PDB file of C-alpha atoms in Angstrom:
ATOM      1  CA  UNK A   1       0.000   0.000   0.000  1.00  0.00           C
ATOM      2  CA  UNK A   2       1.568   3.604  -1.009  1.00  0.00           C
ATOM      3  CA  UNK A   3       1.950   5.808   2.495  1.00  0.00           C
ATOM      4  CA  UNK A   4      -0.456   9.236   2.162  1.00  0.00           C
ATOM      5  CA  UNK A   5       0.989  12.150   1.791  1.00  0.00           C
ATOM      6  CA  UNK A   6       0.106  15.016   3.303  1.00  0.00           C
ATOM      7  CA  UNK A   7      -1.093  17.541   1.501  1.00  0.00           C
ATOM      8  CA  UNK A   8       1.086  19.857  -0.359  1.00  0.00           C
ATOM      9  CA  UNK A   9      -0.033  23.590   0.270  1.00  0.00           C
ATOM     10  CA  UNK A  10       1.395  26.100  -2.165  1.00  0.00           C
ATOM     11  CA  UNK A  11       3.384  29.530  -0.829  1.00  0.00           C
ATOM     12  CA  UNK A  12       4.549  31.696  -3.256  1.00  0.00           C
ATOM     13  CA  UNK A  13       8.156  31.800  -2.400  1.00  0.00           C
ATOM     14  CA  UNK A  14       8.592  34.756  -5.280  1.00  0.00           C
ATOM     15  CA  UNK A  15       6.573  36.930  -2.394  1.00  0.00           C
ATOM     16  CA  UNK A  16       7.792  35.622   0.407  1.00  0.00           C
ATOM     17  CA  UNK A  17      11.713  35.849  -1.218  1.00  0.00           C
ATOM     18  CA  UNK A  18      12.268  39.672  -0.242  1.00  0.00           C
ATOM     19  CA  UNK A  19      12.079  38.852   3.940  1.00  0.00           C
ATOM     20  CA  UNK A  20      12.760  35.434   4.199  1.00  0.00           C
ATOM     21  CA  UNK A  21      16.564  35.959   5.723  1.00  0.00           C
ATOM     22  CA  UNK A  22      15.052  37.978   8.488  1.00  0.00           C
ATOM     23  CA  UNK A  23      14.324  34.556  10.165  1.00  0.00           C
ATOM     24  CA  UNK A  24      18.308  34.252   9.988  1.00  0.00           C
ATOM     25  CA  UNK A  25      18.252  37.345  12.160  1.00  0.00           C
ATOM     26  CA  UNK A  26      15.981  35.757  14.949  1.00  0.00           C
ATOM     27  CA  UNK A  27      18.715  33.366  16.034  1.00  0.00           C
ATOM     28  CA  UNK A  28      22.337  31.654  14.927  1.00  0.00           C
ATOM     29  CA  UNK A  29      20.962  28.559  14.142  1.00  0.00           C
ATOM     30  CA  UNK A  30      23.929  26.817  15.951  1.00  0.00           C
ATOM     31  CA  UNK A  31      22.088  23.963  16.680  1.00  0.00           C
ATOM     32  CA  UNK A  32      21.411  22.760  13.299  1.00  0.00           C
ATOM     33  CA  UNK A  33      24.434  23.896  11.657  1.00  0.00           C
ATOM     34  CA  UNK A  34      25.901  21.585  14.151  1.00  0.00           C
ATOM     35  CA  UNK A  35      24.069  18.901  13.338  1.00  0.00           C
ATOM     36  CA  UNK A  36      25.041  19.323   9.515  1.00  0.00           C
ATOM     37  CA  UNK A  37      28.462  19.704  10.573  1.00  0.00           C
ATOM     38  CA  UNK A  38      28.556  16.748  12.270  1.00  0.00           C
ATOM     39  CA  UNK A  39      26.933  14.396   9.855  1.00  0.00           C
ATOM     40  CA  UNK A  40      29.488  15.731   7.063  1.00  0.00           C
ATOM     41  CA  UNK A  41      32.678  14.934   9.006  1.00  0.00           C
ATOM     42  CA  UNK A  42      31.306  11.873  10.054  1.00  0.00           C
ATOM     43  CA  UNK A  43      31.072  10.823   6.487  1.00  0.00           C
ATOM     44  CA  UNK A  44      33.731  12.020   5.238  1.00  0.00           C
ATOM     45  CA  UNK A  45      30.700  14.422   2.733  1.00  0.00           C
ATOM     46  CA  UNK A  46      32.910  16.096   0.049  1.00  0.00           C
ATOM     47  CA  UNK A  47      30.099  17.011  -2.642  1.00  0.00           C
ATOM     48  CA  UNK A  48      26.910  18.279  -0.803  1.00  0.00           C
ATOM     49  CA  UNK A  49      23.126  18.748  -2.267  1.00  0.00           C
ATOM     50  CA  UNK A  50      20.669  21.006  -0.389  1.00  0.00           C
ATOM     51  CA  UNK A  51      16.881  20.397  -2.143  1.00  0.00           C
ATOM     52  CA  UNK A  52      15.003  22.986  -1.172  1.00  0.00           C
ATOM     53  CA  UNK A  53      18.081  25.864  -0.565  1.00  0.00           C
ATOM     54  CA  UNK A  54      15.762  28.793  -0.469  1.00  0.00           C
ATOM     55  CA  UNK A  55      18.204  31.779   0.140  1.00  0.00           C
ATOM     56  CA  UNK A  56      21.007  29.507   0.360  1.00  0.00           C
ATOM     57  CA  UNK A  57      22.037  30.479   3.652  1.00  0.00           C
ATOM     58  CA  UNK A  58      23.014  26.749   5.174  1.00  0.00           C
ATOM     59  CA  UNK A  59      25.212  26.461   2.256  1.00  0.00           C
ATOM     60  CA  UNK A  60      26.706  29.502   2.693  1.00  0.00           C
ATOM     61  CA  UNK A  61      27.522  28.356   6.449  1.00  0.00           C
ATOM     62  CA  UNK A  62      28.589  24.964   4.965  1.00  0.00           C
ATOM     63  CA  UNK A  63      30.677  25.979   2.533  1.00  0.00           C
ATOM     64  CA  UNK A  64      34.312  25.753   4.098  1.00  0.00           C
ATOM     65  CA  UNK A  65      33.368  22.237   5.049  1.00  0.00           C
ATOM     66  CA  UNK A  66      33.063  20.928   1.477  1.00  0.00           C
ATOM     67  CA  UNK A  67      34.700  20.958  -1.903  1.00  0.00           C
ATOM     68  CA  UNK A  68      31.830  21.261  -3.165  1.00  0.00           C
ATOM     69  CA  UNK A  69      27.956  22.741  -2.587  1.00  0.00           C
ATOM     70  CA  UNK A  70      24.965  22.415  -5.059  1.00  0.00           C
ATOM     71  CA  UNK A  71      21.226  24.101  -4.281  1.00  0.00           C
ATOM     72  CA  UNK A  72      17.983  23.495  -5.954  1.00  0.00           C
ATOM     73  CA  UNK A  73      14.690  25.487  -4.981  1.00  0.00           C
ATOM     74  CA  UNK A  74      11.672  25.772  -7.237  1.00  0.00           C
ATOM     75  CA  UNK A  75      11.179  30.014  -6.414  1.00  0.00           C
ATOM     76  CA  UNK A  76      13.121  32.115  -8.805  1.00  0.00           C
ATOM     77  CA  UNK A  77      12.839  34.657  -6.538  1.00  0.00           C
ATOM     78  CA  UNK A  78      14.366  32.641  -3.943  1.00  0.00           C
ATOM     79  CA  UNK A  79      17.260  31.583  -5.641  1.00  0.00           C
ATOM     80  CA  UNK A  80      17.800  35.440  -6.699  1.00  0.00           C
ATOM     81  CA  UNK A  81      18.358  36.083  -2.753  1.00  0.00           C
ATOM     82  CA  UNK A  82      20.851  32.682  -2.918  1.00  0.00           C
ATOM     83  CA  UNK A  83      22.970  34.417  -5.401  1.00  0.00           C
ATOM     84  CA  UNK A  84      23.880  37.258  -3.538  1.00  0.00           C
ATOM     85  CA  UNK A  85      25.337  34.987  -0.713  1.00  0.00           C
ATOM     86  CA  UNK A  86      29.435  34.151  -0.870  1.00  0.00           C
ATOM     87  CA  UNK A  87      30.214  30.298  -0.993  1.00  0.00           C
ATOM     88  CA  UNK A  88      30.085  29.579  -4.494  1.00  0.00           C
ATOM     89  CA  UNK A  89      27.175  26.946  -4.481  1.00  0.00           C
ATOM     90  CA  UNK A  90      25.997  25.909  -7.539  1.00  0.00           C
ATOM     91  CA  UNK A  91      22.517  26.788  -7.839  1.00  0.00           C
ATOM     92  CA  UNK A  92      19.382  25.086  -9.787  1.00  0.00           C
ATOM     93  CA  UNK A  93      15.967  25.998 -10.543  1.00  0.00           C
ATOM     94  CA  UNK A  94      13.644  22.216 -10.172  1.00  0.00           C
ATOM     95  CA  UNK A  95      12.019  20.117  -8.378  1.00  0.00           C
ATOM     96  CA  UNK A  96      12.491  18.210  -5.209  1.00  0.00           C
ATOM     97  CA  UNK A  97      10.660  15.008  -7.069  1.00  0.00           C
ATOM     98  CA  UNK A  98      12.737  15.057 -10.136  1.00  0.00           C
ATOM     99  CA  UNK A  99      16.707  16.173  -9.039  1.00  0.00           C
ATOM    100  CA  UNK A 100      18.798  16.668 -12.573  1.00  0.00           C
ATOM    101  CA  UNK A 101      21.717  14.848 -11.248  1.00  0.00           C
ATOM    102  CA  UNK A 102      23.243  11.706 -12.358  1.00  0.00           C
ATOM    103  CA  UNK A 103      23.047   8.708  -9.857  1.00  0.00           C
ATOM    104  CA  UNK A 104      25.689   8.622  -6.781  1.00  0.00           C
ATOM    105  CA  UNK A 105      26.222  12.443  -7.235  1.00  0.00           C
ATOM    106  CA  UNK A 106      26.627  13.196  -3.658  1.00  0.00           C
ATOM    107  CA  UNK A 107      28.207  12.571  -0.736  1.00  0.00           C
ATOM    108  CA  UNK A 108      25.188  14.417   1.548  1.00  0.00           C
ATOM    109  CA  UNK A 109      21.851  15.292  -0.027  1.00  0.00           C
ATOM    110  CA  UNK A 110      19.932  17.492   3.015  1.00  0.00           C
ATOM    111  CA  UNK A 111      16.581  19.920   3.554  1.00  0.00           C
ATOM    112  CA  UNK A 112      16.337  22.291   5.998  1.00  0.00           C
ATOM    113  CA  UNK A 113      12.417  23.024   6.550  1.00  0.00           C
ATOM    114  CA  UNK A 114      11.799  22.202   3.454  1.00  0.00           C
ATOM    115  CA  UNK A 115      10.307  18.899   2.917  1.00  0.00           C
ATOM    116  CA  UNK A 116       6.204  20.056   3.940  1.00  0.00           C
ATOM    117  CA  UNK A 117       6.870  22.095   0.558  1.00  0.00           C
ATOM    118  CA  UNK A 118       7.230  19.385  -1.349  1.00  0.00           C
ATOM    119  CA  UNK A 119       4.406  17.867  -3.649  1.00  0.00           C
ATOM    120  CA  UNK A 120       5.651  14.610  -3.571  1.00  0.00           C
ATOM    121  CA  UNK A 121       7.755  14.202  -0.559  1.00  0.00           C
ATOM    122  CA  UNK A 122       8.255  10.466  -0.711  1.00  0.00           C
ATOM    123  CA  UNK A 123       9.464  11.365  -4.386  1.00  0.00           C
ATOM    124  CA  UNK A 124      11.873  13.414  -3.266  1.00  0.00           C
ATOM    125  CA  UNK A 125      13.074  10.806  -0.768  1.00  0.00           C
ATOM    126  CA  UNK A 126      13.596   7.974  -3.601  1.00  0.00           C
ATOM    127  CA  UNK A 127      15.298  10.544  -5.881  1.00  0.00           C
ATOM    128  CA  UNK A 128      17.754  11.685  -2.892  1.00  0.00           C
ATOM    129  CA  UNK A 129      18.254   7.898  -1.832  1.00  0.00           C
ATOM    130  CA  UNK A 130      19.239   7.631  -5.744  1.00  0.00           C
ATOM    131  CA  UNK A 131      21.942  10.259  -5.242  1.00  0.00           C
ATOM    132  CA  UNK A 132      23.915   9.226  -2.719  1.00  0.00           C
ATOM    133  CA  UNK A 133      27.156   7.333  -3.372  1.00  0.00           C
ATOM    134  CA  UNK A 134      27.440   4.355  -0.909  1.00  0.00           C
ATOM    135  CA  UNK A 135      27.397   5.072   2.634  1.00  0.00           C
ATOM    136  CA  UNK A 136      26.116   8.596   1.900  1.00  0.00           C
ATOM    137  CA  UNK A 137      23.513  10.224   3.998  1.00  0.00           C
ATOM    138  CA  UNK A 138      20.263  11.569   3.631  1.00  0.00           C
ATOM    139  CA  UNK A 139      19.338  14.226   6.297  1.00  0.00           C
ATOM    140  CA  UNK A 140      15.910  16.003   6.173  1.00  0.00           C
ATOM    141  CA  UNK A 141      15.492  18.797   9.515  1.00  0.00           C
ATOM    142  CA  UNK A 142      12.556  20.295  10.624  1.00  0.00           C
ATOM    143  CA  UNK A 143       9.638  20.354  13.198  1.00  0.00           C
ATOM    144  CA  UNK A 144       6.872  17.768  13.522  1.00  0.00           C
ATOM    145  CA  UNK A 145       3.426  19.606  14.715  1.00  0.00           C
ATOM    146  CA  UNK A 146       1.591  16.537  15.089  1.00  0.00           C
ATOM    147  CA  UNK A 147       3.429  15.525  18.052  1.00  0.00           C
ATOM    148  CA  UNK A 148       2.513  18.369  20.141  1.00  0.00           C
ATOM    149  CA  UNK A 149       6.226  18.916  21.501  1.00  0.00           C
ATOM    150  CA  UNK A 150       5.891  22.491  20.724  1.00  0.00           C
ATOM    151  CA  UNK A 151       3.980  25.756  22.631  1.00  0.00           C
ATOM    152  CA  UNK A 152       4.090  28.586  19.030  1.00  0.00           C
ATOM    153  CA  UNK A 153       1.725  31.571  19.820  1.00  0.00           C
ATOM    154  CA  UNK A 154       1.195  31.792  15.828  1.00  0.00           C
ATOM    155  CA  UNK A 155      -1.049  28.399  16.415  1.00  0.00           C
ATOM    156  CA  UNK A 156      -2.548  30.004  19.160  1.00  0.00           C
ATOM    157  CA  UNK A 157      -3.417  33.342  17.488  1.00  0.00           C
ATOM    158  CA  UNK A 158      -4.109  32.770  13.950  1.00  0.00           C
ATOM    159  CA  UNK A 159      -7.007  30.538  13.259  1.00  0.00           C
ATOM    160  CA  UNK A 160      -5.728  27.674  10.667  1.00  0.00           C
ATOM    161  CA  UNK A 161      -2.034  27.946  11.292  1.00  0.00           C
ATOM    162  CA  UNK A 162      -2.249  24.628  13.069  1.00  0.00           C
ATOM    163  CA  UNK A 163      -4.136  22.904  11.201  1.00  0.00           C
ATOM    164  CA  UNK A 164      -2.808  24.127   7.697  1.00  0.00           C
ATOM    165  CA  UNK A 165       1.053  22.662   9.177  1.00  0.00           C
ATOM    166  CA  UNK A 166      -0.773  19.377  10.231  1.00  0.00           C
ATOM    167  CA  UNK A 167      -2.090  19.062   6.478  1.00  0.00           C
ATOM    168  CA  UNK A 168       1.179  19.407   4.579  1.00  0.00           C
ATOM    169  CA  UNK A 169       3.674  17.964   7.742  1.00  0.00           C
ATOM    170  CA  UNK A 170       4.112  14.434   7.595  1.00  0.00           C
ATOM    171  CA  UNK A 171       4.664  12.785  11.123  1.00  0.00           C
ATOM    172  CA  UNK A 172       8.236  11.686  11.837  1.00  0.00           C
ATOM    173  CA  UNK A 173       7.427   7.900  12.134  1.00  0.00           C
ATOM    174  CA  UNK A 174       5.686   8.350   8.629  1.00  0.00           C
ATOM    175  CA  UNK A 175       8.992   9.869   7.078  1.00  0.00           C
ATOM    176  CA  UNK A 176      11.414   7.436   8.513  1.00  0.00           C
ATOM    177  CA  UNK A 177       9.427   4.346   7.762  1.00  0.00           C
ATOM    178  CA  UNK A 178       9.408   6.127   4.161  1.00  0.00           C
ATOM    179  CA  UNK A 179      13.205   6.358   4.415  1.00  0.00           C
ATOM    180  CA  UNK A 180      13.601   2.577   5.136  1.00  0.00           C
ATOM    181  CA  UNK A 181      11.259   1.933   2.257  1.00  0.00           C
ATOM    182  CA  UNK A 182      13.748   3.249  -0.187  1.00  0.00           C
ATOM    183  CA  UNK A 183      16.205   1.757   0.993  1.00  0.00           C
ATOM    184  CA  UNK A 184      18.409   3.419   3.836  1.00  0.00           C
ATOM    185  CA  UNK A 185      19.464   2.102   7.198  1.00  0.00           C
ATOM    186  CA  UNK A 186      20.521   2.897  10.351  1.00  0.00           C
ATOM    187  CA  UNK A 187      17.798   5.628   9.880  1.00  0.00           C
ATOM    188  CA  UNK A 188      17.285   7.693  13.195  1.00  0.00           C
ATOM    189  CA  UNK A 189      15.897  11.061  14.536  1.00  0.00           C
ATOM    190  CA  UNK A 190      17.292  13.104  17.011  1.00  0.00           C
ATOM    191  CA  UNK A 191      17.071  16.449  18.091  1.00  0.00           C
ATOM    192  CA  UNK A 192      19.197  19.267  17.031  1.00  0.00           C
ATOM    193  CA  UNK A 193      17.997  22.528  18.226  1.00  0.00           C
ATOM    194  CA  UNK A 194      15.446  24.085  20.328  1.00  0.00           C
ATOM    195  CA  UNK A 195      14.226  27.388  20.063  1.00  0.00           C
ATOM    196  CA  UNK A 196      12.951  29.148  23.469  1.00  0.00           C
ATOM    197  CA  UNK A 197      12.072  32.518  22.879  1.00  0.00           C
ATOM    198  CA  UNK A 198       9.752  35.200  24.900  1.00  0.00           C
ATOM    199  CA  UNK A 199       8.473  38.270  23.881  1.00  0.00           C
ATOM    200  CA  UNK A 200       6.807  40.170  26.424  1.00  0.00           C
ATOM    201  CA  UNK A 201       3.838  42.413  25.276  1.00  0.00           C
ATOM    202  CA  UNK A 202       4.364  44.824  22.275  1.00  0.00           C
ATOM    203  CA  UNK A 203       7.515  43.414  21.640  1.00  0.00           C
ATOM    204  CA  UNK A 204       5.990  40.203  19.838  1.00  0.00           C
ATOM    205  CA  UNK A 205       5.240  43.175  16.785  1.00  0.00           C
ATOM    206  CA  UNK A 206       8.971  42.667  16.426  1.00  0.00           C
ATOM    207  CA  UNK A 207       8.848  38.918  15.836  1.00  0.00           C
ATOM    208  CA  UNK A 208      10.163  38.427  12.386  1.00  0.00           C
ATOM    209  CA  UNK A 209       7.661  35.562  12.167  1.00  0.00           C
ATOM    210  CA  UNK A 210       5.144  37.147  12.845  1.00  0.00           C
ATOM    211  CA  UNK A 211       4.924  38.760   9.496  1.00  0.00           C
ATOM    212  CA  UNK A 212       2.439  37.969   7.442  1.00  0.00           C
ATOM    213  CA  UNK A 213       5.267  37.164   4.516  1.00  0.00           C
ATOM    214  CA  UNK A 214       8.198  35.784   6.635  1.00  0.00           C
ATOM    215  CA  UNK A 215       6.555  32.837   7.057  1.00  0.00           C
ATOM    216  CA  UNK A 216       4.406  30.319   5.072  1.00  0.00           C
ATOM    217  CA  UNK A 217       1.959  29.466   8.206  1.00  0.00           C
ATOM    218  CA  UNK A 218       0.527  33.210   7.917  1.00  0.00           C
ATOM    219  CA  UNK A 219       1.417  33.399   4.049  1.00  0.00           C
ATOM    220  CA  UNK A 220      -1.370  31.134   3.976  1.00  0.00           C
ATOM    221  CA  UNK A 221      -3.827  32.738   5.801  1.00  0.00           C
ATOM    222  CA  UNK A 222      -6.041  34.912   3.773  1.00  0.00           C
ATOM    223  CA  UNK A 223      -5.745  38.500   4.298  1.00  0.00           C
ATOM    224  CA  UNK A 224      -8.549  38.807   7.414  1.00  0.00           C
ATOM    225  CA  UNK A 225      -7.779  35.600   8.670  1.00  0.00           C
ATOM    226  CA  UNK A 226      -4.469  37.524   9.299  1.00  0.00           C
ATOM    227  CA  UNK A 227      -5.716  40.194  10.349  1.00  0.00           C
ATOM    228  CA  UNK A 228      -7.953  38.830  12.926  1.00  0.00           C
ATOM    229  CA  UNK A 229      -4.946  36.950  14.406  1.00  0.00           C
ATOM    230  CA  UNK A 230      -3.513  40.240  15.048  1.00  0.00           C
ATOM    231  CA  UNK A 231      -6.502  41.837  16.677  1.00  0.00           C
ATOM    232  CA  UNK A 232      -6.355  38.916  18.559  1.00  0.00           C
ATOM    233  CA  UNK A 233      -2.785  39.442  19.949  1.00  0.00           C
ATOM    234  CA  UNK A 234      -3.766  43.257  19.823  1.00  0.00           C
ATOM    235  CA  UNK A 235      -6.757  42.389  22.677  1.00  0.00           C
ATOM    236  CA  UNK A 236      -4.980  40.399  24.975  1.00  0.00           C
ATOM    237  CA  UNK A 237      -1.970  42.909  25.305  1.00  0.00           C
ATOM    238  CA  UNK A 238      -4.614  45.508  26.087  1.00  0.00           C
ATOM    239  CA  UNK A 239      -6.515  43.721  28.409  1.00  0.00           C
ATOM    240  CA  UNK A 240      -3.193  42.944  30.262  1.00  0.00           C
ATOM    241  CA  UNK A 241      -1.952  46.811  30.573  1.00  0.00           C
ATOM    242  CA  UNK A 242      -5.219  48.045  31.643  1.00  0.00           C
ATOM    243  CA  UNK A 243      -4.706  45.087  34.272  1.00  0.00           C
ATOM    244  CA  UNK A 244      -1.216  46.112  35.014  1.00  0.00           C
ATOM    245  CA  UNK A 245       0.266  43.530  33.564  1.00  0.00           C
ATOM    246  CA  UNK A 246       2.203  42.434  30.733  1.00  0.00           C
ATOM    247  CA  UNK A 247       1.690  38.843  28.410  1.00  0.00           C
ATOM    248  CA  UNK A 248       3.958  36.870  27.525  1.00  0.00           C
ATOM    249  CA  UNK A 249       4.138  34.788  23.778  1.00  0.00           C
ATOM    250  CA  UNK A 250       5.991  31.698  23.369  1.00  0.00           C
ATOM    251  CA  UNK A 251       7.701  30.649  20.873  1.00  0.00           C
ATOM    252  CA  UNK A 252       9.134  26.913  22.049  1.00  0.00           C
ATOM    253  CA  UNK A 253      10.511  24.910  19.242  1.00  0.00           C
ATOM    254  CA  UNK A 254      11.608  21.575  18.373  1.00  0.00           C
ATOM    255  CA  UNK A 255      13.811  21.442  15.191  1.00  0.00           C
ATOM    256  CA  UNK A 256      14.573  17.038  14.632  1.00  0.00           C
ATOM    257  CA  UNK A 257      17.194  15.781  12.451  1.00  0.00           C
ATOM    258  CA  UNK A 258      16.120  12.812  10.847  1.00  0.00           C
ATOM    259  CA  UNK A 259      19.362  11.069   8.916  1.00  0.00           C
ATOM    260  CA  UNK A 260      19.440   7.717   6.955  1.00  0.00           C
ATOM    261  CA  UNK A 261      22.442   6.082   5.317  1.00  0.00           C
ATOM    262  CA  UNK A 262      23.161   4.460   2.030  1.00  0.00           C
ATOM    263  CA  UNK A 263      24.198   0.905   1.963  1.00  0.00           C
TER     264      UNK A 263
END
C-alpha cells in the first residue's frame, strides 16, 4: 500500500523571497548547523546537495566544510536572494521530485524546513536515496506539529495555522518508515535545536515571524484571517496593561534531524 501524503499547500516563495533571511536574524541557528556539521565529518561528505536551498544560507555556512555545494529550490525569486550569498554553491531551478543529477552524485543530499513544501515528498526521498554514493547520507530537519512537543503563539493566534502545518507535515514515524522503504538504514531522529524565545507584550510586533510574509503558516492565511490573528494578539496585550500587567508569547521549538544512510 503507497503511504499518504500530506497535503502539499502552495506559498509563493517569489513573495515571500524579499524577507525570508530575516528569520536568519531571529537566532544563529547553531544547533542545526551543528548537526550538519557533524553528519558531514562523520562521512567524510565532500560534494553536498541542499533540495530545497531557499536563500542559500546553510550552504553559505557549509561551505568551508566541502569541496563542493549544489542548491535546488523551485522560487526564482528565492534563488535570486541565494545568489547574492558568498560560498560559491551551484545553484538550480527544479524540483524536489525530479533532481537533474546523475546517480551517486553526492556525498550528503539534506533539507532544511523544506520537505512540507514538497508535492511529492516520498518522491523526493527515492530521488535523494538515488543520489547518494554508498554510505552517503540523507538528512531532512525540521519540526513535527503533530506531536505536540511544541507551545508557538502563531497556532494560538491565527485561526488555521495549526491545522494548515498538520495538512502538509508528515509525522516523523511516517517519514522514517518512508526512508527505510527506499532503501536506507541505520535511519534515526534526534534532536538538534530548540528554540525558546519570549516576547513580552508589544515586543511580539517585532517577531520576524510574525509577518504575514516571513513565514508560510501566515502566508497562507487569507488577508482577514491575518488580520484577525492580530486583533487577537492586539486584545490580549490591552486587556493585560489596563490590568497592570504584561503577556507573555511563546515561541518553544523543536527542530529534529532525521538522517538515513546508504548501503
Amino acid at each position: 500500500m503507497t503511504p499518504h501524503t500530506p497535503r502539499a499547500v502552495a506559498v509563493d516563495y517569489d513573495v515571500i523571497a524579499s524577507g525570508y533571511n530575516d528569520r536568519y536574524h531571529e537566532t544563529r541557528r547553531l544547533g542545526e548547523l551543528a548537526a550538519l556539521r557533524g553528519l558531514i565529518h562523520e562521512i567524510r561528505a565532500r560534494r553536498i546537495l541542499e533540495v530545497g536551498c531557499g536563500t542559500a544560507f546553510w550552504l553559505a555556512a557549509l561551505c568551508d566544510d566541502v569541496a563542493e555545494s549544489y542548491g535546488l529550490d523551485l522560487s526564482a525569486g528565492m534563488l535570486a536572494e541565494a545568489q547574492r550569498r558568498p560560498g560559491g554553491a551551484r545553484l538550480l531551478r527544479g524540483r524536489a521530485s525530479r533532481l537533474p543529477f546523475y546517480h551517486g552524485a553526492f556525498d550528503l543530499v539534506y533539507c532544511v524546513n523544506a520537505l512540507h513544501h514538497f508535492t511529492q515528498q516520498v518522491g523526493f526521498i527515492a530521488e535523494a536515496r538515488r543520489l547518494l554514493r554508498t554510505s552517503g547520507a540523507l538528512a531532512i530537519l525540521g519540526m513535527d506539529p503533530h506531536g505536540r512537543r511544541d507551545h508557538w503563539y502563531v497556532y494560538t493566534y491565527f485561526d488555521g495555522a495549526y491545522e494548515t502545518d498538520l495538512a502538509r507535515f508528515p509525522t516523523w514515524d511516517t517519514v522514517l518508515a518512508w526512508m527505510q522503504a527506499q532503501g536506507l538504514e541505520r535511519v534515526m531522529c534526534s534532536e538538534a535545536t530548540r528554540f525558546e524565545i519570549r516576547r513580552q507584550g508589544r515586543a511580539v510586533f517585532d517577531d520576524p515571524f510574525i509577518k504575514k510574509h516571513n513565514a508560510s503558516q501566515l502566508a497562507l492565511l487569507s488577508d482577514t484571517a491575518y488580520a484577525k490573528g492580530l486583533q487577537h494578539i492586539e486584545d490580549d496585550i490591552r486587556q493585560a496593561e489596563e490590568a497592570g500587567t504584561s503577556p507573555v508569547f511563546r515561541s518553544d521549538i523543536i527542530i529534529d534531524m532525521l538522517v538515513g544512510y546508504a548501503p
